[in-house]
């Protein structure tokens, strides 16, 4: 979302559903298959989308160093709901490269499980930089010299930064137990989507025999 959601954005809780912290959060990385993998997970009958119906909340990117206050943390935990026997999670795929999002997430949901999608950083840079120029440049409406400055002095540097995840990984390792983190390699998911999806579902403790209508 382009802003931090508020309580007014949350629809009524369906009868019999429980609201609480996310059962899982996909924390990285963009241009490493998160949209694809997210669609596969949302098709699973035991996995519910967040209450806002958004693919990616990016909630903790809207707060500075001091982070969200107690009410904003409580609000985040209310954004996830599921009926008995189901789970609900979040996908915010820039958290591994955001300087402080991981520590905010730990404060809000230390019990959650994390999924990290990673990819060859050179391939990921090319894909990221291309997308910035195709999509974000159109959103900004820049042309001529303004577009050139944005492309060279902003997009290029940001695309490089997006492909550097060691600091984010270390931030995760300092807080979560290794058993609570699943690392998926994009190239392996492409080569064996059925096997890697089943591994993901076992990590989430839901039925791993469910096969989506289109794995690719």
PDB file of C-alpha atoms in Angstrom:
ATOM      1  CA  UNK A   1       0.000   0.000   0.000  1.00  0.00           C
ATOM      2  CA  UNK A   2       1.089   3.575  -0.617  1.00  0.00           C
ATOM      3  CA  UNK A   3       0.340   4.515   3.005  1.00  0.00           C
ATOM      4  CA  UNK A   4       0.053   2.855   6.392  1.00  0.00           C
ATOM      5  CA  UNK A   5      -3.470   1.484   6.736  1.00  0.00           C
ATOM      6  CA  UNK A   6      -5.764   2.579   9.545  1.00  0.00           C
ATOM      7  CA  UNK A   7      -8.432   0.792  11.565  1.00  0.00           C
ATOM      8  CA  UNK A   8     -11.072   2.288   9.274  1.00  0.00           C
ATOM      9  CA  UNK A   9      -9.572   0.258   6.411  1.00  0.00           C
ATOM     10  CA  UNK A  10     -10.317  -3.062   8.129  1.00  0.00           C
ATOM     11  CA  UNK A  11     -13.588  -4.755   7.127  1.00  0.00           C
ATOM     12  CA  UNK A  12     -15.741  -6.459   9.788  1.00  0.00           C
ATOM     13  CA  UNK A  13     -14.392  -9.746  11.069  1.00  0.00           C
ATOM     14  CA  UNK A  14     -16.418 -12.719   9.733  1.00  0.00           C
ATOM     15  CA  UNK A  15     -18.219 -14.683  12.415  1.00  0.00           C
ATOM     16  CA  UNK A  16     -16.102 -17.468  13.859  1.00  0.00           C
ATOM     17  CA  UNK A  17     -12.833 -16.091  12.499  1.00  0.00           C
ATOM     18  CA  UNK A  18      -9.919 -15.188  14.751  1.00  0.00           C
ATOM     19  CA  UNK A  19      -7.836 -12.060  14.273  1.00  0.00           C
ATOM     20  CA  UNK A  20      -4.237 -11.970  15.383  1.00  0.00           C
ATOM     21  CA  UNK A  21      -0.641 -11.588  14.274  1.00  0.00           C
ATOM     22  CA  UNK A  22       0.353 -12.992  10.870  1.00  0.00           C
ATOM     23  CA  UNK A  23       1.127 -16.697  10.808  1.00  0.00           C
ATOM     24  CA  UNK A  24       3.856 -15.962   8.275  1.00  0.00           C
ATOM     25  CA  UNK A  25       5.479 -12.991   6.540  1.00  0.00           C
ATOM     26  CA  UNK A  26       7.279 -13.111   3.205  1.00  0.00           C
ATOM     27  CA  UNK A  27      10.064 -10.585   3.726  1.00  0.00           C
ATOM     28  CA  UNK A  28      12.010 -10.770   0.444  1.00  0.00           C
ATOM     29  CA  UNK A  29      12.711 -10.227  -2.311  1.00  0.00           C
ATOM     30  CA  UNK A  30      11.161  -8.270  -5.164  1.00  0.00           C
ATOM     31  CA  UNK A  31      11.907  -9.562  -8.678  1.00  0.00           C
ATOM     32  CA  UNK A  32      12.534 -13.019  -7.208  1.00  0.00           C
ATOM     33  CA  UNK A  33       9.075 -14.456  -7.835  1.00  0.00           C
ATOM     34  CA  UNK A  34       7.062 -13.078  -4.893  1.00  0.00           C
ATOM     35  CA  UNK A  35       3.985 -12.293  -6.991  1.00  0.00           C
ATOM     36  CA  UNK A  36       4.042 -15.787  -8.480  1.00  0.00           C
ATOM     37  CA  UNK A  37       4.584 -17.518  -5.144  1.00  0.00           C
ATOM     38  CA  UNK A  38       2.013 -15.333  -3.424  1.00  0.00           C
ATOM     39  CA  UNK A  39      -0.631 -16.306  -5.969  1.00  0.00           C
ATOM     40  CA  UNK A  40       0.137 -19.990  -5.426  1.00  0.00           C
ATOM     41  CA  UNK A  41      -0.246 -19.602  -1.665  1.00  0.00           C
ATOM     42  CA  UNK A  42      -3.462 -17.594  -1.901  1.00  0.00           C
ATOM     43  CA  UNK A  43      -5.008 -20.368  -3.990  1.00  0.00           C
ATOM     44  CA  UNK A  44      -4.537 -22.811  -1.110  1.00  0.00           C
ATOM     45  CA  UNK A  45      -7.846 -23.401   0.712  1.00  0.00           C
ATOM     46  CA  UNK A  46      -6.170 -23.143   4.147  1.00  0.00           C
ATOM     47  CA  UNK A  47      -4.430 -19.812   3.475  1.00  0.00           C
ATOM     48  CA  UNK A  48      -6.405 -16.581   3.736  1.00  0.00           C
ATOM     49  CA  UNK A  49      -5.463 -13.171   2.397  1.00  0.00           C
ATOM     50  CA  UNK A  50      -5.070 -10.304   4.858  1.00  0.00           C
ATOM     51  CA  UNK A  51      -8.182  -8.373   5.874  1.00  0.00           C
ATOM     52  CA  UNK A  52      -7.359  -5.496   3.540  1.00  0.00           C
ATOM     53  CA  UNK A  53      -7.259  -7.815   0.526  1.00  0.00           C
ATOM     54  CA  UNK A  54      -3.874  -6.390  -0.447  1.00  0.00           C
ATOM     55  CA  UNK A  55      -1.078  -8.444  -1.976  1.00  0.00           C
ATOM     56  CA  UNK A  56       1.623  -6.450  -0.192  1.00  0.00           C
ATOM     57  CA  UNK A  57       1.085  -4.264   2.876  1.00  0.00           C
ATOM     58  CA  UNK A  58       4.576  -2.764   3.317  1.00  0.00           C
ATOM     59  CA  UNK A  59       3.296  -1.526   6.673  1.00  0.00           C
ATOM     60  CA  UNK A  60       6.612  -1.018   8.449  1.00  0.00           C
ATOM     61  CA  UNK A  61       8.153   1.023   5.645  1.00  0.00           C
ATOM     62  CA  UNK A  62       5.928   3.948   6.650  1.00  0.00           C
ATOM     63  CA  UNK A  63       7.595   4.474  10.052  1.00  0.00           C
ATOM     64  CA  UNK A  64      10.885   6.072  10.984  1.00  0.00           C
ATOM     65  CA  UNK A  65      13.594   4.961  13.382  1.00  0.00           C
ATOM     66  CA  UNK A  66      11.329   4.953  16.453  1.00  0.00           C
ATOM     67  CA  UNK A  67       8.840   2.764  14.624  1.00  0.00           C
ATOM     68  CA  UNK A  68       5.091   2.410  15.118  1.00  0.00           C
ATOM     69  CA  UNK A  69       3.548   3.175  18.486  1.00  0.00           C
ATOM     70  CA  UNK A  70       1.741   0.555  20.559  1.00  0.00           C
ATOM     71  CA  UNK A  71      -1.634   1.239  18.929  1.00  0.00           C
ATOM     72  CA  UNK A  72      -0.128   0.948  15.438  1.00  0.00           C
ATOM     73  CA  UNK A  73       1.492  -2.349  16.403  1.00  0.00           C
ATOM     74  CA  UNK A  74      -1.852  -3.623  17.706  1.00  0.00           C
ATOM     75  CA  UNK A  75      -3.510  -2.496  14.475  1.00  0.00           C
ATOM     76  CA  UNK A  76      -1.009  -4.487  12.403  1.00  0.00           C
ATOM     77  CA  UNK A  77      -1.788  -7.608  14.407  1.00  0.00           C
ATOM     78  CA  UNK A  78      -5.509  -7.103  13.712  1.00  0.00           C
ATOM     79  CA  UNK A  79      -4.964  -7.097   9.940  1.00  0.00           C
ATOM     80  CA  UNK A  80      -4.819 -10.890   9.755  1.00  0.00           C
ATOM     81  CA  UNK A  81      -7.733 -13.245  10.286  1.00  0.00           C
ATOM     82  CA  UNK A  82      -8.690 -16.807   9.447  1.00  0.00           C
ATOM     83  CA  UNK A  83     -11.315 -19.403  10.356  1.00  0.00           C
ATOM     84  CA  UNK A  84     -10.316 -22.461  12.417  1.00  0.00           C
ATOM     85  CA  UNK A  85      -7.885 -24.696  10.538  1.00  0.00           C
ATOM     86  CA  UNK A  86      -6.619 -21.878   8.317  1.00  0.00           C
ATOM     87  CA  UNK A  87      -3.784 -19.364   8.461  1.00  0.00           C
ATOM     88  CA  UNK A  88      -3.223 -15.798   7.266  1.00  0.00           C
ATOM     89  CA  UNK A  89      -0.013 -14.019   6.354  1.00  0.00           C
ATOM     90  CA  UNK A  90       1.677 -10.952   4.963  1.00  0.00           C
ATOM     91  CA  UNK A  91       3.912 -10.370   1.960  1.00  0.00           C
ATOM     92  CA  UNK A  92       6.132  -7.284   2.076  1.00  0.00           C
ATOM     93  CA  UNK A  93       9.012  -8.083  -0.197  1.00  0.00           C
ATOM     94  CA  UNK A  94      11.289  -5.114   0.474  1.00  0.00           C
ATOM     95  CA  UNK A  95      11.698  -5.798   4.181  1.00  0.00           C
ATOM     96  CA  UNK A  96      15.066  -7.530   3.740  1.00  0.00           C
ATOM     97  CA  UNK A  97      16.510  -4.446   2.051  1.00  0.00           C
ATOM     98  CA  UNK A  98      14.732  -1.833   4.160  1.00  0.00           C
ATOM     99  CA  UNK A  99      17.103  -0.592   6.909  1.00  0.00           C
ATOM    100  CA  UNK A 100      14.704  -0.904   9.873  1.00  0.00           C
ATOM    101  CA  UNK A 101      11.575  -2.794   8.771  1.00  0.00           C
ATOM    102  CA  UNK A 102      12.823  -6.103  10.208  1.00  0.00           C
ATOM    103  CA  UNK A 103      13.235  -4.688  13.721  1.00  0.00           C
ATOM    104  CA  UNK A 104       9.726  -3.198  13.555  1.00  0.00           C
ATOM    105  CA  UNK A 105       8.340  -6.553  12.423  1.00  0.00           C
ATOM    106  CA  UNK A 106      10.088  -8.317  15.298  1.00  0.00           C
ATOM    107  CA  UNK A 107       8.517  -5.943  17.776  1.00  0.00           C
ATOM    108  CA  UNK A 108       5.051  -6.479  16.288  1.00  0.00           C
ATOM    109  CA  UNK A 109       5.123 -10.212  15.519  1.00  0.00           C
ATOM    110  CA  UNK A 110       8.084 -12.127  16.987  1.00  0.00           C
ATOM    111  CA  UNK A 111       6.076 -15.360  16.812  1.00  0.00           C
ATOM    112  CA  UNK A 112       5.603 -15.242  13.046  1.00  0.00           C
ATOM    113  CA  UNK A 113       7.421 -17.452  10.554  1.00  0.00           C
ATOM    114  CA  UNK A 114       9.400 -15.812   7.752  1.00  0.00           C
ATOM    115  CA  UNK A 115       9.763 -16.706   4.087  1.00  0.00           C
ATOM    116  CA  UNK A 116      12.667 -15.213   2.153  1.00  0.00           C
ATOM    117  CA  UNK A 117      12.747 -15.502  -1.625  1.00  0.00           C
ATOM    118  CA  UNK A 118      16.193 -14.846  -3.082  1.00  0.00           C
ATOM    119  CA  UNK A 119      17.652 -14.727  -6.584  1.00  0.00           C
ATOM    120  CA  UNK A 120      20.981 -14.374  -8.359  1.00  0.00           C
ATOM    121  CA  UNK A 121      21.724 -10.690  -7.588  1.00  0.00           C
ATOM    122  CA  UNK A 122      22.909  -9.835 -11.118  1.00  0.00           C
ATOM    123  CA  UNK A 123      19.722 -11.166 -12.709  1.00  0.00           C
ATOM    124  CA  UNK A 124      17.694  -9.498 -10.015  1.00  0.00           C
ATOM    125  CA  UNK A 125      19.388  -6.148 -10.621  1.00  0.00           C
ATOM    126  CA  UNK A 126      18.608  -6.281 -14.335  1.00  0.00           C
ATOM    127  CA  UNK A 127      14.965  -7.131 -13.654  1.00  0.00           C
ATOM    128  CA  UNK A 128      14.640  -4.467 -10.940  1.00  0.00           C
ATOM    129  CA  UNK A 129      16.232  -1.672 -12.958  1.00  0.00           C
ATOM    130  CA  UNK A 130      14.119  -2.561 -15.989  1.00  0.00           C
ATOM    131  CA  UNK A 131      10.924  -2.460 -13.934  1.00  0.00           C
ATOM    132  CA  UNK A 132      11.822   0.890 -12.377  1.00  0.00           C
ATOM    133  CA  UNK A 133      12.224   2.381 -15.842  1.00  0.00           C
ATOM    134  CA  UNK A 134       9.097   0.791 -17.297  1.00  0.00           C
ATOM    135  CA  UNK A 135       6.677   1.191 -14.400  1.00  0.00           C
ATOM    136  CA  UNK A 136       7.869   3.770 -11.894  1.00  0.00           C
ATOM    137  CA  UNK A 137       9.019   6.288 -14.501  1.00  0.00           C
ATOM    138  CA  UNK A 138       5.518   6.289 -15.958  1.00  0.00           C
ATOM    139  CA  UNK A 139       4.037   6.739 -12.479  1.00  0.00           C
ATOM    140  CA  UNK A 140       6.280   9.752 -11.835  1.00  0.00           C
ATOM    141  CA  UNK A 141       5.565  11.250 -15.262  1.00  0.00           C
ATOM    142  CA  UNK A 142       9.142  12.431 -15.798  1.00  0.00           C
ATOM    143  CA  UNK A 143      10.645  13.192 -19.196  1.00  0.00           C
ATOM    144  CA  UNK A 144      13.861  14.580 -20.658  1.00  0.00           C
ATOM    145  CA  UNK A 145      16.549  15.720 -18.219  1.00  0.00           C
ATOM    146  CA  UNK A 146      14.349  14.992 -15.206  1.00  0.00           C
ATOM    147  CA  UNK A 147      13.876  11.399 -16.334  1.00  0.00           C
ATOM    148  CA  UNK A 148      17.626  11.064 -16.989  1.00  0.00           C
ATOM    149  CA  UNK A 149      18.551  12.297 -13.502  1.00  0.00           C
ATOM    150  CA  UNK A 150      15.994   9.968 -11.920  1.00  0.00           C
ATOM    151  CA  UNK A 151      17.268   7.018 -13.941  1.00  0.00           C
ATOM    152  CA  UNK A 152      20.971   7.564 -13.247  1.00  0.00           C
ATOM    153  CA  UNK A 153      21.054   9.041  -9.742  1.00  0.00           C
ATOM    154  CA  UNK A 154      18.084   7.282  -8.169  1.00  0.00           C
ATOM    155  CA  UNK A 155      16.872   4.178 -10.007  1.00  0.00           C
ATOM    156  CA  UNK A 156      20.355   2.766 -10.628  1.00  0.00           C
ATOM    157  CA  UNK A 157      21.491   3.147  -7.021  1.00  0.00           C
ATOM    158  CA  UNK A 158      18.225   1.840  -5.605  1.00  0.00           C
ATOM    159  CA  UNK A 159      18.270  -1.185  -7.912  1.00  0.00           C
ATOM    160  CA  UNK A 160      21.783  -2.042  -6.727  1.00  0.00           C
ATOM    161  CA  UNK A 161      20.747  -1.624  -3.082  1.00  0.00           C
ATOM    162  CA  UNK A 162      17.699  -3.844  -3.602  1.00  0.00           C
ATOM    163  CA  UNK A 163      20.008  -6.681  -4.585  1.00  0.00           C
ATOM    164  CA  UNK A 164      22.113  -6.508  -1.425  1.00  0.00           C
ATOM    165  CA  UNK A 165      20.403  -8.553   1.287  1.00  0.00           C
ATOM    166  CA  UNK A 166      23.167  -9.579   3.764  1.00  0.00           C
ATOM    167  CA  UNK A 167      22.285  -6.819   6.268  1.00  0.00           C
ATOM    168  CA  UNK A 168      18.623  -7.842   6.195  1.00  0.00           C
ATOM    169  CA  UNK A 169      19.501 -11.507   6.585  1.00  0.00           C
ATOM    170  CA  UNK A 170      21.711 -10.711   9.582  1.00  0.00           C
ATOM    171  CA  UNK A 171      18.876  -8.666  11.109  1.00  0.00           C
ATOM    172  CA  UNK A 172      16.627 -11.726  10.786  1.00  0.00           C
ATOM    173  CA  UNK A 173      19.267 -14.095  12.190  1.00  0.00           C
ATOM    174  CA  UNK A 174      19.745 -11.923  15.286  1.00  0.00           C
ATOM    175  CA  UNK A 175      16.048 -12.226  16.129  1.00  0.00           C
ATOM    176  CA  UNK A 176      14.414 -15.380  14.734  1.00  0.00           C
ATOM    177  CA  UNK A 177      15.384 -18.980  15.278  1.00  0.00           C
ATOM    178  CA  UNK A 178      16.594 -20.655  12.085  1.00  0.00           C
ATOM    179  CA  UNK A 179      13.689 -23.113  12.243  1.00  0.00           C
ATOM    180  CA  UNK A 180      11.270 -20.197  11.819  1.00  0.00           C
ATOM    181  CA  UNK A 181      12.823 -19.035   8.527  1.00  0.00           C
ATOM    182  CA  UNK A 182      12.373 -20.636   5.102  1.00  0.00           C
ATOM    183  CA  UNK A 183      14.728 -19.553   2.310  1.00  0.00           C
ATOM    184  CA  UNK A 184      13.546 -20.179  -1.241  1.00  0.00           C
ATOM    185  CA  UNK A 185      15.823 -19.743  -4.246  1.00  0.00           C
ATOM    186  CA  UNK A 186      14.008 -18.394  -7.310  1.00  0.00           C
ATOM    187  CA  UNK A 187      16.044 -20.550  -9.681  1.00  0.00           C
ATOM    188  CA  UNK A 188      15.090 -23.708  -7.761  1.00  0.00           C
ATOM    189  CA  UNK A 189      11.427 -22.672  -7.754  1.00  0.00           C
ATOM    190  CA  UNK A 190      11.547 -22.315 -11.545  1.00  0.00           C
ATOM    191  CA  UNK A 191      13.231 -25.698 -11.958  1.00  0.00           C
ATOM    192  CA  UNK A 192      10.949 -27.568  -9.532  1.00  0.00           C
ATOM    193  CA  UNK A 193       7.864 -25.499  -8.654  1.00  0.00           C
ATOM    194  CA  UNK A 194       5.888 -28.478  -7.340  1.00  0.00           C
ATOM    195  CA  UNK A 195       8.653 -29.607  -5.004  1.00  0.00           C
ATOM    196  CA  UNK A 196       9.473 -26.133  -3.692  1.00  0.00           C
ATOM    197  CA  UNK A 197       5.798 -25.290  -3.202  1.00  0.00           C
ATOM    198  CA  UNK A 198       5.268 -28.500  -1.231  1.00  0.00           C
ATOM    199  CA  UNK A 199       8.286 -27.572   0.912  1.00  0.00           C
ATOM    200  CA  UNK A 200       6.743 -24.149   1.508  1.00  0.00           C
ATOM    201  CA  UNK A 201       3.387 -25.639   2.523  1.00  0.00           C
ATOM    202  CA  UNK A 202       5.047 -28.070   4.940  1.00  0.00           C
ATOM    203  CA  UNK A 203       6.877 -25.131   6.505  1.00  0.00           C
ATOM    204  CA  UNK A 204       3.529 -23.396   6.967  1.00  0.00           C
ATOM    205  CA  UNK A 205       2.010 -26.614   8.381  1.00  0.00           C
ATOM    206  CA  UNK A 206      -0.856 -26.818   5.890  1.00  0.00           C
ATOM    207  CA  UNK A 207      -1.809 -29.577   3.433  1.00  0.00           C
ATOM    208  CA  UNK A 208       1.193 -29.976   1.120  1.00  0.00           C
ATOM    209  CA  UNK A 209      -0.665 -32.154  -1.386  1.00  0.00           C
ATOM    210  CA  UNK A 210      -2.753 -29.269  -2.752  1.00  0.00           C
ATOM    211  CA  UNK A 211      -1.796 -28.502  -6.360  1.00  0.00           C
ATOM    212  CA  UNK A 212      -2.706 -25.075  -7.822  1.00  0.00           C
ATOM    213  CA  UNK A 213      -4.448 -24.858 -11.178  1.00  0.00           C
ATOM    214  CA  UNK A 214      -1.282 -23.425 -12.777  1.00  0.00           C
ATOM    215  CA  UNK A 215       2.066 -23.894 -11.083  1.00  0.00           C
ATOM    216  CA  UNK A 216       3.880 -21.723 -13.629  1.00  0.00           C
TER     217      UNK A 216
END
